[in-house]
mmCIF file of C-alpha atoms and ligand atoms in Angstrom:
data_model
loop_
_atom_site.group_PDB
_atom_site.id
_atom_site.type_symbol
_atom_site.label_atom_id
_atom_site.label_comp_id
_atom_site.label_asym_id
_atom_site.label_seq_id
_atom_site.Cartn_x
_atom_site.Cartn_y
_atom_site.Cartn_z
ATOM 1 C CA UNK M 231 45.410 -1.363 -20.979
ATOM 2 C CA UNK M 232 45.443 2.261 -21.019
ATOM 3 C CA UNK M 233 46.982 5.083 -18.889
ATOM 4 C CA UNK M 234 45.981 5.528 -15.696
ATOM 5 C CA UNK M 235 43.773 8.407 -14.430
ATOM 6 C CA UNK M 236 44.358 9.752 -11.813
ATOM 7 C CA UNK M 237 40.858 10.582 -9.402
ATOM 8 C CA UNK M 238 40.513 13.322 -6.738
ATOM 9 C CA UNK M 239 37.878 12.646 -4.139
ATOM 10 C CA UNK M 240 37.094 15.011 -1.352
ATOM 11 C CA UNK M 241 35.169 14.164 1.196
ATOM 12 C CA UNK M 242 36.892 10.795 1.024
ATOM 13 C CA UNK M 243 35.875 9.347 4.735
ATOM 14 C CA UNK M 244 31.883 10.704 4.381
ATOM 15 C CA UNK M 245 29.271 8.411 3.381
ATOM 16 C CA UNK M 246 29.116 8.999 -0.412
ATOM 17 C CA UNK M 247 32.757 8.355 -0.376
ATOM 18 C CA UNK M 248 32.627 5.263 0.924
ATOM 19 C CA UNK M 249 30.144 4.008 -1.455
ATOM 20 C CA UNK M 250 31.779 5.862 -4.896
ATOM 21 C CA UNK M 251 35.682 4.576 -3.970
ATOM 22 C CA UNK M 252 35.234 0.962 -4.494
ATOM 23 C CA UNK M 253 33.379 1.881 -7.486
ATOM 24 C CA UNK M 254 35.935 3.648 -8.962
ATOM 25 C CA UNK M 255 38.505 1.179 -8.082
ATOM 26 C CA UNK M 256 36.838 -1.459 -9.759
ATOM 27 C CA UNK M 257 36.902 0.230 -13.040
ATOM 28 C CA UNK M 258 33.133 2.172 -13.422
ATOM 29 C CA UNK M 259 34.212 5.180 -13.573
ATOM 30 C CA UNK M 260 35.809 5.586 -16.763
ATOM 31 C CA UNK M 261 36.196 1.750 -18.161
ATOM 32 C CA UNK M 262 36.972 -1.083 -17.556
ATOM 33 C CA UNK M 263 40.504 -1.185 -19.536
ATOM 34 C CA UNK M 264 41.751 1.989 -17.038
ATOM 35 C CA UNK M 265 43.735 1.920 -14.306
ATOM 36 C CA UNK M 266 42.790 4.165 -11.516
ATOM 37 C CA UNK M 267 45.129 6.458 -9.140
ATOM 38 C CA UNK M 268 43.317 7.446 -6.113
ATOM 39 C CA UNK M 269 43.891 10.509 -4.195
ATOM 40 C CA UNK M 270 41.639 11.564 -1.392
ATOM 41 C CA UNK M 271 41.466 14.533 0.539
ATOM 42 C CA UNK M 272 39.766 15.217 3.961
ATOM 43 C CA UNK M 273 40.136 17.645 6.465
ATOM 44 C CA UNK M 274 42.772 16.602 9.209
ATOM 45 C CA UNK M 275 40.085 15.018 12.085
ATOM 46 C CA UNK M 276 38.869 12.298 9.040
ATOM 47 C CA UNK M 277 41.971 11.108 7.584
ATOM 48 C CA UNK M 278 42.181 8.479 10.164
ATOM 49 C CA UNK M 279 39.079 7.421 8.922
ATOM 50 C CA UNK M 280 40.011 8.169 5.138
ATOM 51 C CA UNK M 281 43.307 5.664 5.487
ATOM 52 C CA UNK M 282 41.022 2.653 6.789
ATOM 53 C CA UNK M 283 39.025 3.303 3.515
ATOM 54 C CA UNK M 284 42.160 3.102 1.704
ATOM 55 C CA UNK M 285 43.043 -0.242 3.799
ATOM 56 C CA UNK M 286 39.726 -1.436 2.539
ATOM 57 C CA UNK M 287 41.054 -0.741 -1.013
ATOM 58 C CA UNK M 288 44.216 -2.261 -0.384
ATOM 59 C CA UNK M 289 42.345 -5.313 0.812
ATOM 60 C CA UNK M 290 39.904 -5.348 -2.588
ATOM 61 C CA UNK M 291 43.161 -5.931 -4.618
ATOM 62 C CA UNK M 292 41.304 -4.596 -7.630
ATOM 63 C CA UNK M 293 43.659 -5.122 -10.682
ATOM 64 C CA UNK M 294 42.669 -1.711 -12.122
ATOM 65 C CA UNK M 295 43.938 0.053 -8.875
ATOM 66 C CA UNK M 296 47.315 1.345 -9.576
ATOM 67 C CA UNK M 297 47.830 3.677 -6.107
ATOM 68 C CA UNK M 298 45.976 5.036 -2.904
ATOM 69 C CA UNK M 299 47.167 8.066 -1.370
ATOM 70 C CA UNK M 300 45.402 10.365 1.418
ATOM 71 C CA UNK M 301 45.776 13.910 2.096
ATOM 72 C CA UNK M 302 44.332 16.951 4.397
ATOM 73 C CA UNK M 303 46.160 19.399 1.789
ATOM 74 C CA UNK M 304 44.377 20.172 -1.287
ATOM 75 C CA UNK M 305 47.207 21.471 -3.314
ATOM 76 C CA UNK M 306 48.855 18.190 -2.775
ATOM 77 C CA UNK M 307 45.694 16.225 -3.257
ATOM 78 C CA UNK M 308 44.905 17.985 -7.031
ATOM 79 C CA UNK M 309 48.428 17.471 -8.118
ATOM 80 C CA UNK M 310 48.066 15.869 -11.805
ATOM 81 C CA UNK M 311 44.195 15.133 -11.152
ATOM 82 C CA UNK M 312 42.649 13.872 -14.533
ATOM 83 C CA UNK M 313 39.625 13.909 -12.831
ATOM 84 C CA UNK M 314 38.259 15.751 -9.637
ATOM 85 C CA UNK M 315 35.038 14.337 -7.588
ATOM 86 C CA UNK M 316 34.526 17.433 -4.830
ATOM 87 C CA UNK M 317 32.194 15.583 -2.537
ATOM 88 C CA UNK M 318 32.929 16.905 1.024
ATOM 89 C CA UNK M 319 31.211 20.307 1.821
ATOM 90 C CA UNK M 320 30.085 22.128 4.462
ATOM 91 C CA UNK M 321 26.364 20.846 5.222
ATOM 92 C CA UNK M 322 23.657 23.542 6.504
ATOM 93 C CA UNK M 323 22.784 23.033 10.219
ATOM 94 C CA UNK M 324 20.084 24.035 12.253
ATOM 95 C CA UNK M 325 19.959 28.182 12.374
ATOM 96 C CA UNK M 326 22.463 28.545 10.059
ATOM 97 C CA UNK M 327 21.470 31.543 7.686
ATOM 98 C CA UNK M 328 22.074 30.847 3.433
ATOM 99 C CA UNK M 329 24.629 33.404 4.224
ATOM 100 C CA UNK M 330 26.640 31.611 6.413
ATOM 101 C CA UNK M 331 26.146 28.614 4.393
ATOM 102 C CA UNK M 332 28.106 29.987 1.545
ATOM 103 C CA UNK M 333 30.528 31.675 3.183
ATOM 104 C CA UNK M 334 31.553 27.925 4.674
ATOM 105 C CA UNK M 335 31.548 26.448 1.459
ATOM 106 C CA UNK M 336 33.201 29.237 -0.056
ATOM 107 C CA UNK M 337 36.306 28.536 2.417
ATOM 108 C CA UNK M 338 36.321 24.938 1.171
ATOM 109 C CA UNK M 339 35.581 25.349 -2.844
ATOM 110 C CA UNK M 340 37.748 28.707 -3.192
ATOM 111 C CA UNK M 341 41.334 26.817 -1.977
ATOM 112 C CA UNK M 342 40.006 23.990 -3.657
ATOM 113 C CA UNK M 343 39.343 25.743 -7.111
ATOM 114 C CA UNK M 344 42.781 27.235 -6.650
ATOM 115 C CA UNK M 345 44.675 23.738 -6.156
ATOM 116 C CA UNK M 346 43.382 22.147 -8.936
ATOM 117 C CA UNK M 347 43.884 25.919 -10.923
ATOM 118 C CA UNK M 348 47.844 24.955 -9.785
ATOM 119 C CA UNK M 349 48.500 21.518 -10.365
ATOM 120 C CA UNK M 350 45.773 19.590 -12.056
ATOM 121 C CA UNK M 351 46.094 17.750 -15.183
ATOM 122 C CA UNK M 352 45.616 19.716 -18.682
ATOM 123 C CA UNK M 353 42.442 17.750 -19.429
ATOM 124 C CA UNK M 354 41.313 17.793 -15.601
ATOM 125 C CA UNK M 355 37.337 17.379 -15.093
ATOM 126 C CA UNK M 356 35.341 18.323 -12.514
ATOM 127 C CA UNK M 357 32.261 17.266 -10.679
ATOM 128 C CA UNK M 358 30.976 18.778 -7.943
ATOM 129 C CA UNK M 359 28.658 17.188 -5.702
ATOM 130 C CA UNK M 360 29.011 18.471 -2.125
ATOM 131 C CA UNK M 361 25.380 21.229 -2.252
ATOM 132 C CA UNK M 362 24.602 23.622 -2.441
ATOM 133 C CA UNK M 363 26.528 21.854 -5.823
ATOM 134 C CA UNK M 364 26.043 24.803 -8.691
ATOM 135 C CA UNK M 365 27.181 27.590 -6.694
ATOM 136 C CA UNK M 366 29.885 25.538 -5.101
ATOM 137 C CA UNK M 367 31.127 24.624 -8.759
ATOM 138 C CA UNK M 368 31.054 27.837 -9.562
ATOM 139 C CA UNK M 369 32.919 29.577 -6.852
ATOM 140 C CA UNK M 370 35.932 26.293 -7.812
ATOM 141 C CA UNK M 371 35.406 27.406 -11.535
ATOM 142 C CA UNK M 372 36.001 31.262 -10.801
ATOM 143 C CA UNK M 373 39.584 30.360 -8.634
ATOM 144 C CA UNK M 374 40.860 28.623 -11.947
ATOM 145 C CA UNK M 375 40.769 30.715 -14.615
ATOM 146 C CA UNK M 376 43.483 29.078 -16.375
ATOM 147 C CA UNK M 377 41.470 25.928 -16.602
ATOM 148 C CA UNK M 378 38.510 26.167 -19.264
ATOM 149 C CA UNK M 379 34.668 26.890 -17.318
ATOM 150 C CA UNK M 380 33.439 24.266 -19.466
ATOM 151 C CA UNK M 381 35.248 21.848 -16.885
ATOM 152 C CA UNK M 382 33.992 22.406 -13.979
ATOM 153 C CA UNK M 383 30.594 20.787 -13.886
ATOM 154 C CA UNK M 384 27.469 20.396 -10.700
ATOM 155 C CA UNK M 385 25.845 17.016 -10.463
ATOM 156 C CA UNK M 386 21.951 16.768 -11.544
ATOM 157 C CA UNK M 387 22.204 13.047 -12.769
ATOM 158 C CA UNK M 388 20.818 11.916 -9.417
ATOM 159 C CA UNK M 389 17.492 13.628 -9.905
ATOM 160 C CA UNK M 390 17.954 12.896 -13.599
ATOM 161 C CA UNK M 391 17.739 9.258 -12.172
ATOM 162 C CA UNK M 392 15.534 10.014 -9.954
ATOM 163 C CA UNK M 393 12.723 10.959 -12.399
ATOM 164 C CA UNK M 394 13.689 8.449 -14.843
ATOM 165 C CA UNK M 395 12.685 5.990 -11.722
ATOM 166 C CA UNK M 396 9.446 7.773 -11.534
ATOM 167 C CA UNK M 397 8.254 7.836 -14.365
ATOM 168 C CA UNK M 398 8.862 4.320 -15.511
ATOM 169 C CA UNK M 399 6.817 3.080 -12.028
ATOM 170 C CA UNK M 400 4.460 5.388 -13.611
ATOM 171 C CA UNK M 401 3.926 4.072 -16.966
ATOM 172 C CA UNK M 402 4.454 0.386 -15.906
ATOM 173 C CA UNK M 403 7.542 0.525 -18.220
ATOM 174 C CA UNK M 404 11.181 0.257 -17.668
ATOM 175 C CA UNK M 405 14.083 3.184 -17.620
ATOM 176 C CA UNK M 406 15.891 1.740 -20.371
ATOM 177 C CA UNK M 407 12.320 2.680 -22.578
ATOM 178 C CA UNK M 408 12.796 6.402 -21.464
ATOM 179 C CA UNK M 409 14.874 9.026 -23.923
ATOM 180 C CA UNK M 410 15.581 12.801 -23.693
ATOM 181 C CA UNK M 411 14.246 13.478 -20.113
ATOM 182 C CA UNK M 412 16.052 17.106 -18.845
ATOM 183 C CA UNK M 413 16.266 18.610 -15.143
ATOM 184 C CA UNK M 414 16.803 22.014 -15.779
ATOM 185 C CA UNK M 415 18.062 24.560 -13.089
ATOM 186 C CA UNK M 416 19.635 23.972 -9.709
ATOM 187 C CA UNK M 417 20.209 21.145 -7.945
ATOM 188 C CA UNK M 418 17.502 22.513 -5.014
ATOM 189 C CA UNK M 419 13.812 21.800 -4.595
ATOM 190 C CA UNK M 420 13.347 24.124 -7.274
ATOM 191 C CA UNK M 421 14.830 22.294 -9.941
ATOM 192 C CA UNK M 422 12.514 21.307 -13.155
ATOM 193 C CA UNK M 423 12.436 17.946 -14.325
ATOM 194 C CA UNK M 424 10.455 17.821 -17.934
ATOM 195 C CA UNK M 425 8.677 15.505 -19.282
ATOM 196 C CA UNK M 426 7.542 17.933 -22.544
ATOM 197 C CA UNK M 427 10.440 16.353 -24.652
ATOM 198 C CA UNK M 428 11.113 13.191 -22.629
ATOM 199 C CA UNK M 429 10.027 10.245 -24.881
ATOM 200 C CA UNK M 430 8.669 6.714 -23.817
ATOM 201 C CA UNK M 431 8.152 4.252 -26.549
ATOM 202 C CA UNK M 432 9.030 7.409 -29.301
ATOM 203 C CA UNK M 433 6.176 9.281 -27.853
ATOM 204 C CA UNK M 434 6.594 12.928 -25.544
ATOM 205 C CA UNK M 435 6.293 11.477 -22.118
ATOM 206 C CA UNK M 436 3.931 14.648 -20.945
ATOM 207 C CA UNK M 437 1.203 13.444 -23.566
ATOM 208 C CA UNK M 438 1.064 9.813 -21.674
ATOM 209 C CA UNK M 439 0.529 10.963 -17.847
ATOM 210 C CA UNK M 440 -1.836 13.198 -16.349
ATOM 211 C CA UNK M 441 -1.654 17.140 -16.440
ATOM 212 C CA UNK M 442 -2.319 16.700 -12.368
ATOM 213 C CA UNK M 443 0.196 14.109 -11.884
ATOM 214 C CA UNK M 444 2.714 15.531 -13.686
ATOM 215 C CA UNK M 445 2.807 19.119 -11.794
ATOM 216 C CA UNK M 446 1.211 17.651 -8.283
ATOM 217 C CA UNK M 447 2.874 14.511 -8.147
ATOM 218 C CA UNK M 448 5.932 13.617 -10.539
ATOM 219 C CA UNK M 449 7.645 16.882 -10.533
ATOM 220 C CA UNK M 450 7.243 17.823 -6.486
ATOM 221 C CA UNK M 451 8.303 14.236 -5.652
ATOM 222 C CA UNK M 452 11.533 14.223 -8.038
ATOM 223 C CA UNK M 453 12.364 17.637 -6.184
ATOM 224 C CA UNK M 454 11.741 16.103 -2.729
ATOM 225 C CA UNK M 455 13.044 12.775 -3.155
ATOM 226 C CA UNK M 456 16.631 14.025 -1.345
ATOM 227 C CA UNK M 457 14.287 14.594 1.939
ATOM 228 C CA UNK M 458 12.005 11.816 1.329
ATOM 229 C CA UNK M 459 15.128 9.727 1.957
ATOM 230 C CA UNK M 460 16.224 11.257 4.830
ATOM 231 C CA UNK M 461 12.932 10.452 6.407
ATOM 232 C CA UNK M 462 13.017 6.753 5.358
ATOM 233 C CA UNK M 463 16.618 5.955 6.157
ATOM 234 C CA UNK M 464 17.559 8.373 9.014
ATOM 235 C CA UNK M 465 20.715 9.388 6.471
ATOM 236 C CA UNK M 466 21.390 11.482 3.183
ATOM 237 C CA UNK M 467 21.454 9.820 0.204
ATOM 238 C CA UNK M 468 24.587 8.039 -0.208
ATOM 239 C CA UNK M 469 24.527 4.939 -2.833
ATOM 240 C CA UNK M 470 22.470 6.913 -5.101
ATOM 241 C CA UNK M 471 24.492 9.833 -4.452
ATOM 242 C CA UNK M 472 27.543 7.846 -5.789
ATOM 243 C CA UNK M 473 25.772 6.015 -8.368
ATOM 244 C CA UNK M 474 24.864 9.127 -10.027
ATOM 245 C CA UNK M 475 28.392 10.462 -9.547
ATOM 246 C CA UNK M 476 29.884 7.345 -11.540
ATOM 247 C CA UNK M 477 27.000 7.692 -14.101
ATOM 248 C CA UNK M 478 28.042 11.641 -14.952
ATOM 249 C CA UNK M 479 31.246 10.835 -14.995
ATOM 250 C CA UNK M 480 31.029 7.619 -17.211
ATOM 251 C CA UNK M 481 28.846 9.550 -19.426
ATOM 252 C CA UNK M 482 30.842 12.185 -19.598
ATOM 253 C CA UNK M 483 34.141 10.430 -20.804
ATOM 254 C CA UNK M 484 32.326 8.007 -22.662
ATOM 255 C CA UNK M 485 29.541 10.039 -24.436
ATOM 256 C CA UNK M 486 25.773 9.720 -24.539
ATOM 257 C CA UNK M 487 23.897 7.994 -26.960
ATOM 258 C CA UNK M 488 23.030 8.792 -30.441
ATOM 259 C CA UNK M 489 19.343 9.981 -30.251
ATOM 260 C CA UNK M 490 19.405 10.647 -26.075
ATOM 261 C CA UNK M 491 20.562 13.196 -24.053
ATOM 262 C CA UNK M 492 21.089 13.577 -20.226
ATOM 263 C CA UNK M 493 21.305 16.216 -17.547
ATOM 264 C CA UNK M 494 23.980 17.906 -15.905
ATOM 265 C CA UNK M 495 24.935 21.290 -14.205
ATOM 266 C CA UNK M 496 27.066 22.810 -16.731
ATOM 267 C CA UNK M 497 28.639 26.551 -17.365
ATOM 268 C CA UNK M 498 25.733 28.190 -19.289
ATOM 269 C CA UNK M 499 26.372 29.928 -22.424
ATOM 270 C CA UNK M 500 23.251 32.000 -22.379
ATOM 271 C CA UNK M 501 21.135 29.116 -23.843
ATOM 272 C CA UNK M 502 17.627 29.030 -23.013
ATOM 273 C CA UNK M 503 17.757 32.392 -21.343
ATOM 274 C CA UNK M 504 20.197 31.384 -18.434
ATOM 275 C CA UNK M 505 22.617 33.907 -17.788
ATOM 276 C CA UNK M 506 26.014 33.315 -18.634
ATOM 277 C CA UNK M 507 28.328 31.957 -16.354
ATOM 278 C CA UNK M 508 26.081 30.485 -13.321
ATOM 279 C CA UNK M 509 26.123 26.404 -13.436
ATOM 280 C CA UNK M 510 22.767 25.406 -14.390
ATOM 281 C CA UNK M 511 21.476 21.951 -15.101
ATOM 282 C CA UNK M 512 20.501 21.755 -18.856
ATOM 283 C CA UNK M 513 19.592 18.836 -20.902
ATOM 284 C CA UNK M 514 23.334 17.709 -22.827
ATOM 285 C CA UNK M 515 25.185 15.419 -24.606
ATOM 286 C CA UNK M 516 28.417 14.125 -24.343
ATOM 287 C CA UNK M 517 31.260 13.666 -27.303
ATOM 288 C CA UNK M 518 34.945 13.257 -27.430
ATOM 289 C CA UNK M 519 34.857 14.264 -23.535
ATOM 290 C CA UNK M 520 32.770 17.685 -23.884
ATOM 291 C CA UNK M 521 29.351 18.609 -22.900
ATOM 292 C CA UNK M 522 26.802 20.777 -25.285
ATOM 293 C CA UNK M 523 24.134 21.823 -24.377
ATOM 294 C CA UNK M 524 21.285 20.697 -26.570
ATOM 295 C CA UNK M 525 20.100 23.663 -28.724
ATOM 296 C CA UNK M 526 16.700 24.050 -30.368
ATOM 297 C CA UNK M 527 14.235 23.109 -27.902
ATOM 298 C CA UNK M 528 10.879 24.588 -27.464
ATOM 299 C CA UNK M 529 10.106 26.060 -24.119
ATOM 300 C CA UNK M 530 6.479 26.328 -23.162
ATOM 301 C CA UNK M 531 4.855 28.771 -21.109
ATOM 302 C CA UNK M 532 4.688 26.158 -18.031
ATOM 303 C CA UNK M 533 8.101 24.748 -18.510
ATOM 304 C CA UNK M 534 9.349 28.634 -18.984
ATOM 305 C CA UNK M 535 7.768 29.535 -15.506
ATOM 306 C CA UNK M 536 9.552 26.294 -13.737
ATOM 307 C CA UNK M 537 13.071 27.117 -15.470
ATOM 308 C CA UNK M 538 12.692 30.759 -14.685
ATOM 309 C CA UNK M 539 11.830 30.310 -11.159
ATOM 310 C CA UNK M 540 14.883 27.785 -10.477
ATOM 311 C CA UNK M 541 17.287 29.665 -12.603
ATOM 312 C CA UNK M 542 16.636 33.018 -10.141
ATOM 313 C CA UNK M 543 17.455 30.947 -7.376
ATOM 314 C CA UNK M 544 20.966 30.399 -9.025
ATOM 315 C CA UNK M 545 21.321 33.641 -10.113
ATOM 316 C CA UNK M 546 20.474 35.063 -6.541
ATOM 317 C CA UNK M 547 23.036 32.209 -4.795
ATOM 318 C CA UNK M 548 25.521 33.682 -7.413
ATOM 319 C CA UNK M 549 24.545 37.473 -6.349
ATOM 320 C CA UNK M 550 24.660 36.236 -2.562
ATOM 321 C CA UNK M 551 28.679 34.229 -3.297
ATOM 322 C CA UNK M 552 29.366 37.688 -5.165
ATOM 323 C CA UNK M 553 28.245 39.710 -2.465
ATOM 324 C CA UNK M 554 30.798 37.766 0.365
ATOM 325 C CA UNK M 555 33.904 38.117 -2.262
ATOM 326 C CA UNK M 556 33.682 34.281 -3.038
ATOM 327 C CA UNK M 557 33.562 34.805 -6.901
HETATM 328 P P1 NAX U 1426 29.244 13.310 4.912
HETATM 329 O O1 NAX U 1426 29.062 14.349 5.945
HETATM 330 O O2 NAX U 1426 29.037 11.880 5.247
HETATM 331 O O3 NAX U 1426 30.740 13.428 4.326
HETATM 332 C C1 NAX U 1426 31.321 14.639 3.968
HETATM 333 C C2 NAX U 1426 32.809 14.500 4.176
HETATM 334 O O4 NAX U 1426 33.437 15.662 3.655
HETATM 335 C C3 NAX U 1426 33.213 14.395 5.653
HETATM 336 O O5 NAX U 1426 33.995 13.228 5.832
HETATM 337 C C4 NAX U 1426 34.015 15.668 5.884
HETATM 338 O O6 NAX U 1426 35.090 15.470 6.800
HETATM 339 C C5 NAX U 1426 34.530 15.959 4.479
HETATM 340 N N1 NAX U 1426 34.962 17.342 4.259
HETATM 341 C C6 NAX U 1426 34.435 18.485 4.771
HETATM 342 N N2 NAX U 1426 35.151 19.542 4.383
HETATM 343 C C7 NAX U 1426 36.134 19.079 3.594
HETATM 344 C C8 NAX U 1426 37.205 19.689 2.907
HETATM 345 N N3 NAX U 1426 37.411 21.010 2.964
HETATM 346 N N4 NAX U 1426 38.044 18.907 2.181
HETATM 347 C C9 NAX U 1426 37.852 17.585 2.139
HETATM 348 N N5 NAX U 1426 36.870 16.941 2.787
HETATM 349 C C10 NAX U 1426 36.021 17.673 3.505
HETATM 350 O O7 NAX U 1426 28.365 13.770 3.673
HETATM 351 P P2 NAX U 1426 27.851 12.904 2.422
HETATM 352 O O8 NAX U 1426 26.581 12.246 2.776
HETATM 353 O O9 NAX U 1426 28.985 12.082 1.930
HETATM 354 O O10 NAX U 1426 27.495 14.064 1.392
HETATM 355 C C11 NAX U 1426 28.485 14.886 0.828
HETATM 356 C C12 NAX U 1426 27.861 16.074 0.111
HETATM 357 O O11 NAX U 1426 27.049 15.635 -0.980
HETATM 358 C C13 NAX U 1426 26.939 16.923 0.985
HETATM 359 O O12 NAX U 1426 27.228 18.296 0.729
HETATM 360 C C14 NAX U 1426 25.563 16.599 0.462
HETATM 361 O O13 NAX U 1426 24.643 17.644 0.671
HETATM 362 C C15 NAX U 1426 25.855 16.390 -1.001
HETATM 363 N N6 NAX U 1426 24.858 15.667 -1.794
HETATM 364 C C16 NAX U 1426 24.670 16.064 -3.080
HETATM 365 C C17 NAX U 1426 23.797 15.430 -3.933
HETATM 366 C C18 NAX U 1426 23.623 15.866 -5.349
HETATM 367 O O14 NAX U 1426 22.768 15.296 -6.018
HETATM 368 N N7 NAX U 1426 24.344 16.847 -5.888
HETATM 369 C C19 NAX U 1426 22.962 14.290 -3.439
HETATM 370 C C20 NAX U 1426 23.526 13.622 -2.244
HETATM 371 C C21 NAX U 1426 24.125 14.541 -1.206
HETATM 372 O O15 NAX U 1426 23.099 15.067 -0.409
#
């Protein structure tokens, strides 16, 4: 076996935490030859809950599971983190201006970005999922300047998913058939998933749908799908939430395929026209444990419009986090 890696999960007792832990414990994070040190932070009121989730993982005795340990301090939480999953955040409730909704998460990323800034490994990634998930990743990223941008990443891969899903019901084929599909932007109802230079069967996805479907149906119900849920199951999305969390991370580590690509929110380097610095999903691959953004693509003038619009949203979120001296 290898060395272990040692995980970070905030947010531990919520409900994507208790569906990503015994995933990670059982080896599908990174492989199934690595053990796993777990570390999970939560504010004071849910560590209760946090140690009977670590009970739970006592109780799996998964032979890949080297330690458990819980903690309401983030410094202590980070220390020596190979890998950091930042899942708790402060959700928007009712009345609660964007304003104030940064502000909140900029007292939880901010300390958090510093901790792992202090004690994290040299190779530490980062994946944020707790939302409003680019600016959140950013705000972490700007509190650790001596760990590289590049590492601090926002988590797309469930919409990526998501569309994948869609798009296969669509064409009565199956996910596996599907290459090269990209969600571009933020990780909001504006986000863009395209089809122009997805390929089913070696042909452009757009060409094999509807013009209608694609802009009335696929792309507003990919964007949607987080509420749709909600509706259906009274809850967030949780399994899905976790399954794309293992999937970026996996991918990440482990690379893409030759000939695919996948999406994630990553620190843009003025590709495509997105400004640099914000976290912006782009379509990437993975190698030796580094994103790239895929270069070369052409943008059409309906694509353009779709990117644009969701990459102003970032860059007003980023004016907005500015603005309250969170970056
Ligand atoms: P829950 O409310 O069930 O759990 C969140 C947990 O975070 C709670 O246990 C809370 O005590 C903890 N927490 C809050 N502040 C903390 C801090 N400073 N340090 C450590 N822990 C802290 O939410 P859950 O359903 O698990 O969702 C977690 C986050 O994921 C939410 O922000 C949610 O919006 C976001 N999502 C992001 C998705 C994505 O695709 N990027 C999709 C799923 C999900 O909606």
């Amino acid at each position: 076996t290898k060395a272990p890696v040692t995980v970070t999960v905030t947010g531990a007792a919520g409900q994507i935490g208790y569906a990503l832990l015994f995933r990670i414990a059982s080896g599908q994070l990174i492989g199934a030859d690595t053990p796993i040190k777990l570390r999970l932070l939560e504010i004071p009121q849910a560590v209760k809950a946090a140690e009977g989730t670590a009970m739970e993982l006592d109780d799996c005795a998964f032979p890949l599971l080297s330690s458990v340990d819980v903690f309401d301090d983030a410094t202590a939480a980070f220390q020596g983190t190979n890998v950091g999953l930042l899942v708790g955040a402060r959700p928007r409730t009712k009345g609660m201006e964007r304003g104030d909704l940064l502000e909140a998460n900029g007292g939880i990323f901010k300390p958090q970005g510093e901790a792992i800034n202090a004690g994290a490994a040299e190779d530490v990634k980062v994946l944020v999922v707790g939302n409003p998930a680019n600016t959140n990743a950013l705000i972490a990223q700007s509190h650790a300047p001596d760990v590289p941008a590049e590492r601090f990443t926002a988590m797309t891969r469930l919409d990526h998913n998501r569309a994948l899903t869609q798009l296969a019901q669509k064409l009565g084929t199956t996910v596996t058939d599907i290459k090269k599909l990209t969600i571009w932007g933020n990780h909001s109802a504006t986000q863009y998933p395209d089809l122009f230079h997805a390929e089913v069967g070696g042909k452009i996805a757009a060409e094999q749908v509807e013009r209608s479907w694609l802009a009335d149906e696929f792309i507003p119900t990919v964007a949607k799908r987080g509420a749709a849920i909600i509706e259906a199951r009274g809850a967030s999305s949780a399994a899905s939430a976790a399954n794309a969390a293992i999937d970026h991370v996996h991918t990440w580590v482990n690379g893409t395929p030759e000939g695919d690509w996948t999406s994630a929110g990553v620190v843009s380097d003025g590709s495509y026209g997105v400004p640099e610095g914000i976290i912006s999903s782009f379509p990437v691959t993975a190698k030796d444990g580094r994103f790239e953004i895929v270069q070369g693509l052409d943008v059409d003038e309906f694509s353009r419009e779709r990117i644009d619009a969701s990459v102003n949203e970032l860059v007003e979120e980023r004016d907005a986090v500015r603005g309250l001296g969170l970056i």
